[in-house]
Amino acid sequence: MDREEQLIDQVIRRFPFKRNGLRVGIGDDAAVLRPSADTEWVVTTDAFLETVHFLRKIHPAEVVGSKALARATSDIAAMGARPRYFFLTLGLPEACTGAWLDEFLRGMARAAKRFGLTLAGGDTTKYSQIVISLTVMGEIDRGKSILRSGAKPGDLLFVSGRLGEAELGWRLMQRKLHKQARWGGLLKKHLRPEPRLALGQWLAAHQCATSMIDTSDGLSTDLGHICKASGVGARVWAKKIPAVRVPAELRHRNLDPLQLALHGGEDYELLFTVSKRFAGRMPHKVAGIPVTQIAEITHEKKVVLVGTDGHNNPLLPGGWDPFRGSR
Ligand code: ADP
Ligand code: MG
């Protein structure tokens, strides 16, 4: 076996093979998949790169593996689909082919099991830095995908979970404050985000969401995407936003909960709109995850924040943009 084959072997050994509708899986030139009757494929691809998205020295390999797959799978959740297969392309420095790769795969395999994903192929190559590219395929009943483009004036906007938690964790990690045991727990969302699969599928099954997106870049940026795609605006109430809880001892460190919630990225929560008629019947929790109404959709194509003081201000996109490099 040559070195590349050995590495491929090291990868696929970690993932139990399940036929699961797969006609041809790993080992041939390409995979052959068979969709179930009356369903559509929902396909997404996501790059997770050393130095841009994670740091080899700070982020444990097992965390890199599970987070890479969680990020990619969040896009499947944001369409309302069920995860089925994934493809893993890896570029690795020689130094990362041993223990690092094992730990990385352990984290990814655990996440794959939790999300119901079967590894169906990929590519393995050597590179000077760690490059991870994931393609995830989901399945959904024909025509049920929830797009960014369906929000209508008068709809109400909901968000799952809490916003700003991942950003708080990352800021603490950058300042090395997470090494203090009492704040270690605040890193959970940054290290181990969970795609909101059950909520996404619930919304698709009930056909009650008019639009949806996952919050990867921050509320201000991601809500902007829904508004642009739908040709509408929004009025957000600051006091309704379920913002991260910042411990009092950390408040003075330029860690304002509202700012973190408005512009912090990587929470991977779901942001979705619901018609007014349905909004009253929205449960407060779906699959154990709280959902909170935070805004209404407006005709005027602007996103406005109603502050805690009652004043209106434009809410401009201030989230994560790799080409602006705000992080
Ligand atoms: P080719 O040279 O035709 O691209 P490879 O030797 O790269 O074939 O791959 C052989 C098989 O191993 C293929 O089925 C491919 O999908 C699979 N494979 C390679 N790398 C990975 C990986 N990182 N994860 C999953 N499957 C992989
Ligand atoms: Mg190949």
mmCIF file of C-alpha atoms and ligand atoms in Angstrom:
data_model
loop_
_atom_site.group_PDB
_atom_site.id
_atom_site.type_symbol
_atom_site.label_atom_id
_atom_site.label_comp_id
_atom_site.label_asym_id
_atom_site.label_seq_id
_atom_site.Cartn_x
_atom_site.Cartn_y
_atom_site.Cartn_z
ATOM 1 C CA MET A 1 0.000 0.000 0.000
ATOM 2 C CA ASP A 2 1.416 3.421 -0.885
ATOM 3 C CA ARG A 3 1.340 6.323 1.537
ATOM 4 C CA GLU A 4 -1.794 7.884 0.060
ATOM 5 C CA GLU A 5 -3.650 4.581 0.239
ATOM 6 C CA GLN A 6 -2.539 4.169 3.844
ATOM 7 C CA LEU A 7 -3.956 7.582 4.704
ATOM 8 C CA ILE A 8 -7.245 6.879 2.918
ATOM 9 C CA ASP A 9 -7.406 3.624 4.843
ATOM 10 C CA GLN A 10 -6.772 5.462 8.121
ATOM 11 C CA VAL A 11 -9.699 7.762 7.281
ATOM 12 C CA ILE A 12 -12.293 5.241 6.201
ATOM 13 C CA ARG A 13 -11.572 2.788 9.030
ATOM 14 C CA ARG A 14 -13.006 5.403 11.370
ATOM 15 C CA PHE A 15 -16.398 5.494 9.680
ATOM 16 C CA PRO A 16 -18.635 2.432 9.834
ATOM 17 C CA PHE A 17 -20.000 1.553 6.408
ATOM 18 C CA LYS A 18 -23.764 1.604 6.086
ATOM 19 C CA ARG A 19 -25.340 0.960 2.715
ATOM 20 C CA ASN A 20 -28.180 3.309 3.556
ATOM 21 C CA GLY A 21 -29.219 3.836 -0.076
ATOM 22 C CA LEU A 22 -25.609 4.010 -1.260
ATOM 23 C CA ARG A 23 -25.204 1.867 -4.406
ATOM 24 C CA VAL A 24 -21.435 2.372 -4.628
ATOM 25 C CA GLY A 25 -19.517 3.878 -1.712
ATOM 26 C CA ILE A 26 -15.834 4.422 -1.013
ATOM 27 C CA GLY A 27 -13.325 2.448 -3.073
ATOM 28 C CA ASP A 28 -14.418 3.117 -6.633
ATOM 29 C CA ASP A 29 -13.780 6.178 -8.776
ATOM 30 C CA ALA A 30 -16.970 7.837 -7.627
ATOM 31 C CA ALA A 31 -19.967 7.150 -5.411
ATOM 32 C CA VAL A 32 -23.356 6.163 -6.838
ATOM 33 C CA LEU A 33 -26.369 7.318 -4.848
ATOM 34 C CA ARG A 34 -30.018 6.478 -5.096
ATOM 35 C CA PRO A 35 -32.550 9.028 -3.806
ATOM 36 C CA SER A 36 -35.723 7.804 -2.118
ATOM 37 C CA ALA A 37 -38.938 8.232 -4.065
ATOM 38 C CA ASP A 38 -40.470 11.716 -4.035
ATOM 39 C CA THR A 39 -37.479 13.371 -2.404
ATOM 40 C CA GLU A 40 -34.904 15.904 -3.540
ATOM 41 C CA TRP A 41 -31.197 16.176 -2.743
ATOM 42 C CA VAL A 42 -30.029 19.191 -0.745
ATOM 43 C CA VAL A 43 -26.279 19.621 -1.242
ATOM 44 C CA THR A 44 -23.809 22.001 0.390
ATOM 45 C CA THR A 45 -20.061 22.408 0.487
ATOM 46 C CA ASP A 46 -17.916 24.122 3.103
ATOM 47 C CA ALA A 47 -14.208 24.871 3.511
ATOM 48 C CA PHE A 48 -12.590 24.847 6.960
ATOM 49 C CA LEU A 49 -9.025 26.120 6.773
ATOM 50 C CA GLU A 50 -6.144 26.344 9.186
ATOM 51 C CA THR A 51 -5.294 29.982 10.121
ATOM 52 C CA VAL A 52 -8.517 31.306 8.488
ATOM 53 C CA HIS A 53 -11.089 29.306 10.507
ATOM 54 C CA PHE A 54 -9.084 27.562 13.231
ATOM 55 C CA LEU A 55 -5.611 27.525 14.745
ATOM 56 C CA ARG A 56 -3.693 24.249 15.001
ATOM 57 C CA LYS A 57 -2.010 25.364 18.223
ATOM 58 C CA ILE A 58 -5.196 26.325 20.068
ATOM 59 C CA HIS A 59 -8.002 24.179 18.713
ATOM 60 C CA PRO A 60 -7.779 20.466 19.613
ATOM 61 C CA ALA A 61 -7.834 18.106 16.594
ATOM 62 C CA GLU A 62 -10.989 16.379 17.841
ATOM 63 C CA VAL A 63 -12.753 19.778 18.020
ATOM 64 C CA VAL A 64 -11.611 20.650 14.478
ATOM 65 C CA GLY A 65 -13.107 17.364 13.220
ATOM 66 C CA SER A 66 -16.494 17.719 14.880
ATOM 67 C CA LYS A 67 -16.825 21.442 14.215
ATOM 68 C CA ALA A 68 -15.946 21.106 10.523
ATOM 69 C CA LEU A 69 -18.822 18.665 10.054
ATOM 70 C CA ALA A 70 -21.234 20.605 12.284
ATOM 71 C CA ARG A 71 -20.688 23.808 10.257
ATOM 72 C CA ALA A 72 -21.325 22.073 6.962
ATOM 73 C CA THR A 73 -24.352 20.188 8.290
ATOM 74 C CA SER A 74 -25.875 23.424 9.623
ATOM 75 C CA ASP A 75 -26.607 24.417 6.002
ATOM 76 C CA ILE A 76 -28.619 21.205 5.621
ATOM 77 C CA ALA A 77 -30.553 22.103 8.804
ATOM 78 C CA ALA A 78 -31.190 25.594 7.399
ATOM 79 C CA MET A 79 -33.034 24.103 4.407
ATOM 80 C CA GLY A 80 -35.125 21.802 6.621
ATOM 81 C CA ALA A 81 -33.485 18.652 5.216
ATOM 82 C CA ARG A 82 -32.351 15.315 6.716
ATOM 83 C CA PRO A 83 -28.574 14.625 6.508
ATOM 84 C CA ARG A 84 -27.626 11.526 4.465
ATOM 85 C CA TYR A 85 -24.086 11.408 3.019
ATOM 86 C CA PHE A 86 -20.886 13.389 3.163
ATOM 87 C CA PHE A 87 -17.633 13.667 1.221
ATOM 88 C CA LEU A 88 -14.366 14.664 2.871
ATOM 89 C CA THR A 89 -11.454 16.294 1.069
ATOM 90 C CA LEU A 90 -8.324 16.603 3.180
ATOM 91 C CA GLY A 91 -5.044 18.421 2.588
ATOM 92 C CA LEU A 92 -2.574 17.566 5.338
ATOM 93 C CA PRO A 93 0.993 18.454 6.325
ATOM 94 C CA GLU A 94 3.082 15.347 7.086
ATOM 95 C CA ALA A 95 3.142 16.338 10.787
ATOM 96 C CA CYS A 96 -0.636 15.963 10.982
ATOM 97 C CA THR A 97 -0.989 12.477 9.512
ATOM 98 C CA GLY A 98 -0.489 10.514 12.754
ATOM 99 C CA ALA A 99 -2.030 11.316 16.125
ATOM 100 C CA TRP A 100 -3.514 14.601 14.878
ATOM 101 C CA LEU A 101 -5.445 12.838 12.094
ATOM 102 C CA ASP A 102 -6.643 10.113 14.464
ATOM 103 C CA GLU A 103 -8.072 12.637 16.905
ATOM 104 C CA PHE A 104 -9.566 14.693 14.087
ATOM 105 C CA LEU A 105 -11.306 11.608 12.691
ATOM 106 C CA ARG A 106 -12.544 10.579 16.120
ATOM 107 C CA GLY A 107 -14.287 13.942 16.519
ATOM 108 C CA MET A 108 -15.700 13.836 12.993
ATOM 109 C CA ALA A 109 -16.916 10.232 13.284
ATOM 110 C CA ARG A 110 -18.775 11.010 16.489
ATOM 111 C CA ALA A 111 -20.454 14.008 14.880
ATOM 112 C CA ALA A 112 -21.324 11.960 11.765
ATOM 113 C CA LYS A 113 -23.032 9.346 13.916
ATOM 114 C CA ARG A 114 -25.012 11.991 15.792
ATOM 115 C CA PHE A 115 -26.161 13.689 12.579
ATOM 116 C CA GLY A 116 -26.973 10.407 10.779
ATOM 117 C CA LEU A 117 -24.338 10.915 8.048
ATOM 118 C CA THR A 118 -22.562 8.201 6.060
ATOM 119 C CA LEU A 119 -19.117 8.928 4.562
ATOM 120 C CA ALA A 120 -19.425 8.242 0.823
ATOM 121 C CA GLY A 121 -16.083 9.407 -0.565
ATOM 122 C CA GLY A 122 -13.472 12.124 -0.680
ATOM 123 C CA ASP A 123 -9.918 12.931 -1.616
ATOM 124 C CA THR A 124 -6.683 12.914 0.357
ATOM 125 C CA THR A 125 -3.586 14.890 -0.450
ATOM 126 C CA LYS A 126 -0.524 16.493 1.089
ATOM 127 C CA TYR A 127 -0.413 20.228 1.716
ATOM 128 C CA SER A 128 1.588 22.748 3.760
ATOM 129 C CA GLN A 129 -1.413 23.584 5.954
ATOM 130 C CA ILE A 130 -4.528 21.729 7.068
ATOM 131 C CA VAL A 131 -7.276 22.064 4.456
ATOM 132 C CA ILE A 132 -10.687 20.514 5.090
ATOM 133 C CA SER A 133 -13.422 20.600 2.492
ATOM 134 C CA LEU A 134 -16.741 18.927 3.189
ATOM 135 C CA THR A 135 -19.667 18.228 0.928
ATOM 136 C CA VAL A 136 -22.829 17.219 2.754
ATOM 137 C CA MET A 137 -25.922 15.804 1.081
ATOM 138 C CA GLY A 138 -29.335 15.847 2.682
ATOM 139 C CA GLU A 139 -32.730 14.692 1.570
ATOM 140 C CA ILE A 140 -36.087 16.415 1.704
ATOM 141 C CA ASP A 141 -39.621 15.717 0.504
ATOM 142 C CA ARG A 142 -40.124 17.237 -2.910
ATOM 143 C CA GLY A 143 -40.644 20.988 -2.825
ATOM 144 C CA LYS A 144 -40.357 21.336 0.961
ATOM 145 C CA SER A 145 -36.954 23.088 1.182
ATOM 146 C CA ILE A 146 -37.122 26.352 3.114
ATOM 147 C CA LEU A 147 -35.364 29.108 1.142
ATOM 148 C CA ARG A 148 -34.022 32.521 2.108
ATOM 149 C CA SER A 149 -36.335 34.188 -0.362
ATOM 150 C CA GLY A 150 -39.847 33.626 1.002
ATOM 151 C CA ALA A 151 -40.194 36.232 3.767
ATOM 152 C CA LYS A 152 -43.226 38.530 3.376
ATOM 153 C CA PRO A 153 -44.043 41.877 5.022
ATOM 154 C CA GLY A 154 -45.991 41.171 8.222
ATOM 155 C CA ASP A 155 -44.213 37.852 8.867
ATOM 156 C CA LEU A 156 -42.541 37.465 12.247
ATOM 157 C CA LEU A 157 -38.884 36.499 12.652
ATOM 158 C CA PHE A 158 -37.773 33.872 15.151
ATOM 159 C CA VAL A 159 -34.360 32.658 16.270
ATOM 160 C CA SER A 160 -33.351 29.447 18.054
ATOM 161 C CA GLY A 161 -31.102 29.242 21.121
ATOM 162 C CA ARG A 162 -28.987 32.216 22.225
ATOM 163 C CA LEU A 163 -26.964 34.578 20.074
ATOM 164 C CA GLY A 164 -23.399 35.723 20.723
ATOM 165 C CA GLU A 165 -22.287 32.673 22.692
ATOM 166 C CA ALA A 166 -19.759 31.458 20.118
ATOM 167 C CA GLU A 167 -18.256 34.929 19.735
ATOM 168 C CA LEU A 168 -17.906 35.320 23.510
ATOM 169 C CA GLY A 169 -16.102 31.977 23.686
ATOM 170 C CA TRP A 170 -13.732 32.932 20.890
ATOM 171 C CA ARG A 171 -12.940 36.319 22.480
ATOM 172 C CA LEU A 172 -12.160 34.617 25.805
ATOM 173 C CA MET A 173 -9.964 32.077 24.025
ATOM 174 C CA GLN A 174 -8.047 34.812 22.204
ATOM 175 C CA ARG A 175 -7.414 36.548 25.536
ATOM 176 C CA LYS A 176 -6.478 33.207 27.126
ATOM 177 C CA LEU A 177 -9.155 33.797 29.775
ATOM 178 C CA HIS A 178 -10.669 30.356 29.157
ATOM 179 C CA LYS A 179 -7.793 28.805 31.077
ATOM 180 C CA GLN A 180 -9.524 29.982 34.243
ATOM 181 C CA ALA A 181 -11.718 27.013 35.100
ATOM 182 C CA ARG A 182 -14.784 29.108 35.990
ATOM 183 C CA TRP A 183 -14.994 30.464 32.416
ATOM 184 C CA GLY A 184 -14.100 27.278 30.549
ATOM 185 C CA GLY A 185 -17.810 26.436 30.096
ATOM 186 C CA LEU A 186 -18.336 29.640 28.098
ATOM 187 C CA LEU A 187 -16.316 28.113 25.241
ATOM 188 C CA LYS A 188 -18.781 25.330 24.521
ATOM 189 C CA LYS A 189 -20.608 27.041 21.657
ATOM 190 C CA HIS A 190 -17.379 28.147 19.967
ATOM 191 C CA LEU A 191 -15.852 24.681 20.167
ATOM 192 C CA ARG A 192 -18.906 22.466 19.765
ATOM 193 C CA PRO A 193 -21.727 24.123 17.844
ATOM 194 C CA GLU A 194 -24.777 21.912 17.169
ATOM 195 C CA PRO A 195 -26.661 22.194 13.880
ATOM 196 C CA ARG A 196 -30.370 22.614 14.672
ATOM 197 C CA LEU A 197 -31.455 19.631 12.599
ATOM 198 C CA ALA A 198 -34.595 18.667 14.529
ATOM 199 C CA LEU A 199 -35.936 22.241 14.453
ATOM 200 C CA GLY A 200 -35.216 22.644 10.730
ATOM 201 C CA GLN A 201 -36.997 19.383 9.925
ATOM 202 C CA TRP A 202 -39.909 20.267 12.198
ATOM 203 C CA LEU A 203 -40.396 23.569 10.356
ATOM 204 C CA ALA A 204 -40.225 21.829 6.963
ATOM 205 C CA ALA A 205 -42.685 19.117 8.026
ATOM 206 C CA HIS A 206 -45.190 21.667 9.372
ATOM 207 C CA GLN A 207 -44.706 23.929 6.326
ATOM 208 C CA CYS A 208 -44.924 26.966 8.544
ATOM 209 C CA ALA A 209 -41.651 28.816 7.831
ATOM 210 C CA THR A 210 -41.671 31.239 4.886
ATOM 211 C CA SER A 211 -37.862 31.653 4.896
ATOM 212 C CA MET A 212 -34.836 30.386 6.823
ATOM 213 C CA ILE A 213 -31.044 30.791 7.180
ATOM 214 C CA ASP A 214 -28.497 29.597 9.731
ATOM 215 C CA THR A 215 -26.557 32.218 11.698
ATOM 216 C CA SER A 216 -22.986 31.574 10.638
ATOM 217 C CA ASP A 217 -21.870 35.187 10.153
ATOM 218 C CA GLY A 218 -23.912 36.980 12.832
ATOM 219 C CA LEU A 219 -27.529 38.178 13.094
ATOM 220 C CA SER A 220 -26.910 41.565 11.433
ATOM 221 C CA THR A 221 -25.316 39.910 8.395
ATOM 222 C CA ASP A 222 -27.535 36.815 8.125
ATOM 223 C CA LEU A 223 -30.810 38.722 8.566
ATOM 224 C CA GLY A 224 -29.539 41.007 5.799
ATOM 225 C CA HIS A 225 -29.272 37.919 3.551
ATOM 226 C CA ILE A 226 -32.913 36.931 4.195
ATOM 227 C CA CYS A 227 -34.107 40.506 3.584
ATOM 228 C CA LYS A 228 -32.113 40.877 0.378
ATOM 229 C CA ALA A 229 -33.230 37.494 -1.010
ATOM 230 C CA SER A 230 -36.863 38.204 -0.098
ATOM 231 C CA GLY A 231 -36.912 41.863 -1.178
ATOM 232 C CA VAL A 232 -38.087 43.045 2.249
ATOM 233 C CA GLY A 233 -36.784 44.756 5.412
ATOM 234 C CA ALA A 234 -37.073 44.036 9.129
ATOM 235 C CA ARG A 235 -37.626 45.754 12.457
ATOM 236 C CA VAL A 236 -35.664 44.048 15.244
ATOM 237 C CA TRP A 237 -36.440 44.662 18.926
ATOM 238 C CA ALA A 238 -33.193 44.726 20.913
ATOM 239 C CA LYS A 239 -34.953 43.829 24.147
ATOM 240 C CA LYS A 240 -36.367 40.636 22.648
ATOM 241 C CA ILE A 241 -33.046 39.217 21.431
ATOM 242 C CA PRO A 242 -31.967 36.161 23.482
ATOM 243 C CA ALA A 243 -28.417 37.448 23.997
ATOM 244 C CA VAL A 244 -25.488 35.568 25.501
ATOM 245 C CA ARG A 245 -25.188 35.818 29.285
ATOM 246 C CA VAL A 246 -21.912 37.574 30.075
ATOM 247 C CA PRO A 247 -20.758 37.065 33.687
ATOM 248 C CA ALA A 248 -20.660 40.374 35.610
ATOM 249 C CA GLU A 249 -16.877 40.074 36.155
ATOM 250 C CA LEU A 250 -16.366 40.119 32.374
ATOM 251 C CA ARG A 251 -18.747 42.967 31.520
ATOM 252 C CA HIS A 252 -16.097 45.695 31.645
ATOM 253 C CA ARG A 253 -13.944 43.976 29.004
ATOM 254 C CA ASN A 254 -15.769 45.361 25.993
ATOM 255 C CA LEU A 255 -18.008 42.288 25.999
ATOM 256 C CA ASP A 256 -21.471 43.743 25.588
ATOM 257 C CA PRO A 257 -24.147 41.004 25.298
ATOM 258 C CA LEU A 258 -26.226 42.914 22.724
ATOM 259 C CA GLN A 259 -23.227 43.675 20.495
ATOM 260 C CA LEU A 260 -22.090 40.046 20.696
ATOM 261 C CA ALA A 261 -25.625 38.868 19.826
ATOM 262 C CA LEU A 262 -26.042 41.307 16.913
ATOM 263 C CA HIS A 263 -22.691 40.792 15.210
ATOM 264 C CA GLY A 264 -21.047 37.658 16.648
ATOM 265 C CA GLY A 265 -20.684 34.773 14.198
ATOM 266 C CA GLU A 266 -20.608 30.986 14.354
ATOM 267 C CA ASP A 267 -23.630 30.334 16.575
ATOM 268 C CA TYR A 268 -25.223 28.124 13.891
ATOM 269 C CA GLU A 269 -28.706 28.883 15.190
ATOM 270 C CA LEU A 270 -31.695 29.020 12.836
ATOM 271 C CA LEU A 271 -33.273 32.332 11.871
ATOM 272 C CA PHE A 272 -36.684 31.901 10.244
ATOM 273 C CA THR A 273 -39.849 33.768 9.388
ATOM 274 C CA VAL A 274 -43.383 32.610 10.038
ATOM 275 C CA SER A 275 -46.663 34.123 8.831
ATOM 276 C CA LYS A 276 -48.518 36.177 11.443
ATOM 277 C CA ARG A 277 -51.331 33.629 11.381
ATOM 278 C CA PHE A 278 -48.989 30.822 12.378
ATOM 279 C CA ALA A 279 -46.759 32.833 14.750
ATOM 280 C CA GLY A 280 -49.298 32.691 17.586
ATOM 281 C CA ARG A 281 -49.201 28.898 17.419
ATOM 282 C CA MET A 282 -45.395 28.637 17.421
ATOM 283 C CA PRO A 283 -44.288 26.582 20.439
ATOM 284 C CA HIS A 284 -41.732 28.199 22.784
ATOM 285 C CA LYS A 285 -39.450 25.198 22.341
ATOM 286 C CA VAL A 286 -38.946 22.684 19.543
ATOM 287 C CA ALA A 287 -37.015 19.484 20.326
ATOM 288 C CA GLY A 288 -35.838 21.118 23.556
ATOM 289 C CA ILE A 289 -34.456 24.216 21.810
ATOM 290 C CA PRO A 290 -36.042 27.575 22.701
ATOM 291 C CA VAL A 291 -37.331 29.692 19.826
ATOM 292 C CA THR A 292 -37.824 33.417 20.339
ATOM 293 C CA GLN A 293 -39.621 36.026 18.256
ATOM 294 C CA ILE A 294 -37.251 38.959 17.732
ATOM 295 C CA ALA A 295 -38.445 40.972 14.747
ATOM 296 C CA GLU A 296 -41.113 41.660 12.150
ATOM 297 C CA ILE A 297 -40.671 41.778 8.399
ATOM 298 C CA THR A 298 -41.421 45.141 6.782
ATOM 299 C CA HIS A 299 -42.114 46.504 3.286
ATOM 300 C CA GLU A 300 -39.359 49.080 3.576
ATOM 301 C CA LYS A 301 -36.134 47.389 2.456
ATOM 302 C CA LYS A 302 -34.090 48.364 5.511
ATOM 303 C CA VAL A 303 -33.115 46.530 8.678
ATOM 304 C CA VAL A 304 -33.900 48.705 11.696
ATOM 305 C CA LEU A 305 -32.980 48.041 15.322
ATOM 306 C CA VAL A 306 -35.381 49.334 17.967
ATOM 307 C CA GLY A 307 -32.965 49.947 20.846
ATOM 308 C CA THR A 308 -33.677 49.286 24.508
ATOM 309 C CA ASP A 309 -34.224 53.077 24.782
ATOM 310 C CA GLY A 310 -36.932 52.863 22.101
ATOM 311 C CA HIS A 311 -34.902 54.743 19.465
ATOM 312 C CA ASN A 312 -34.660 53.351 15.941
ATOM 313 C CA ASN A 313 -31.280 52.933 14.251
ATOM 314 C CA PRO A 314 -30.237 51.195 11.055
ATOM 315 C CA LEU A 315 -28.772 47.742 11.741
ATOM 316 C CA LEU A 316 -25.846 47.392 9.365
ATOM 317 C CA PRO A 317 -24.097 44.070 8.680
ATOM 318 C CA GLY A 318 -21.231 43.841 11.162
ATOM 319 C CA GLY A 319 -20.582 40.130 11.229
ATOM 320 C CA TRP A 320 -17.777 37.879 10.080
ATOM 321 C CA ASP A 321 -16.458 38.470 6.565
ATOM 322 C CA PRO A 322 -13.181 36.684 5.719
ATOM 323 C CA PHE A 323 -12.379 39.215 2.991
ATOM 324 C CA ARG A 324 -12.773 42.101 5.397
ATOM 325 C CA GLY A 325 -10.924 40.138 8.063
ATOM 326 C CA SER A 326 -12.751 41.485 11.087
ATOM 327 C CA ARG A 327 -11.431 38.580 13.144
HETATM 328 P P1 ADP B 1 -8.919 8.870 -7.478
HETATM 329 O O1 ADP B 1 -7.454 8.835 -7.692
HETATM 330 O O2 ADP B 1 -9.748 8.193 -8.527
HETATM 331 O O3 ADP B 1 -9.427 10.207 -7.069
HETATM 332 P P2 ADP B 1 -8.473 8.050 -4.788
HETATM 333 O O4 ADP B 1 -7.319 7.122 -4.744
HETATM 334 O O5 ADP B 1 -8.254 9.495 -4.484
HETATM 335 O O6 ADP B 1 -9.171 7.897 -6.203
HETATM 336 O O7 ADP B 1 -9.632 7.520 -3.845
HETATM 337 C C1 ADP B 1 -9.972 6.192 -3.758
HETATM 338 C C2 ADP B 1 -11.256 6.043 -3.037
HETATM 339 O O8 ADP B 1 -11.097 6.496 -1.703
HETATM 340 C C3 ADP B 1 -12.394 6.869 -3.637
HETATM 341 O O9 ADP B 1 -13.585 6.099 -3.555
HETATM 342 C C4 ADP B 1 -12.480 8.069 -2.747
HETATM 343 O O10 ADP B 1 -13.803 8.569 -2.686
HETATM 344 C C5 ADP B 1 -12.019 7.505 -1.419
HETATM 345 N N1 ADP B 1 -11.373 8.536 -0.585
HETATM 346 C C6 ADP B 1 -10.170 9.141 -0.775
HETATM 347 N N2 ADP B 1 -9.902 10.026 0.186
HETATM 348 C C7 ADP B 1 -10.968 10.006 1.017
HETATM 349 C C8 ADP B 1 -11.325 10.721 2.190
HETATM 350 N N3 ADP B 1 -10.545 11.665 2.733
HETATM 351 N N4 ADP B 1 -12.504 10.435 2.776
HETATM 352 C C9 ADP B 1 -13.319 9.509 2.232
HETATM 353 N N5 ADP B 1 -13.049 8.804 1.134
HETATM 354 C C10 ADP B 1 -11.894 9.053 0.529
HETATM 355 MG MG MG B 2 -8.487 11.188 -5.609
#
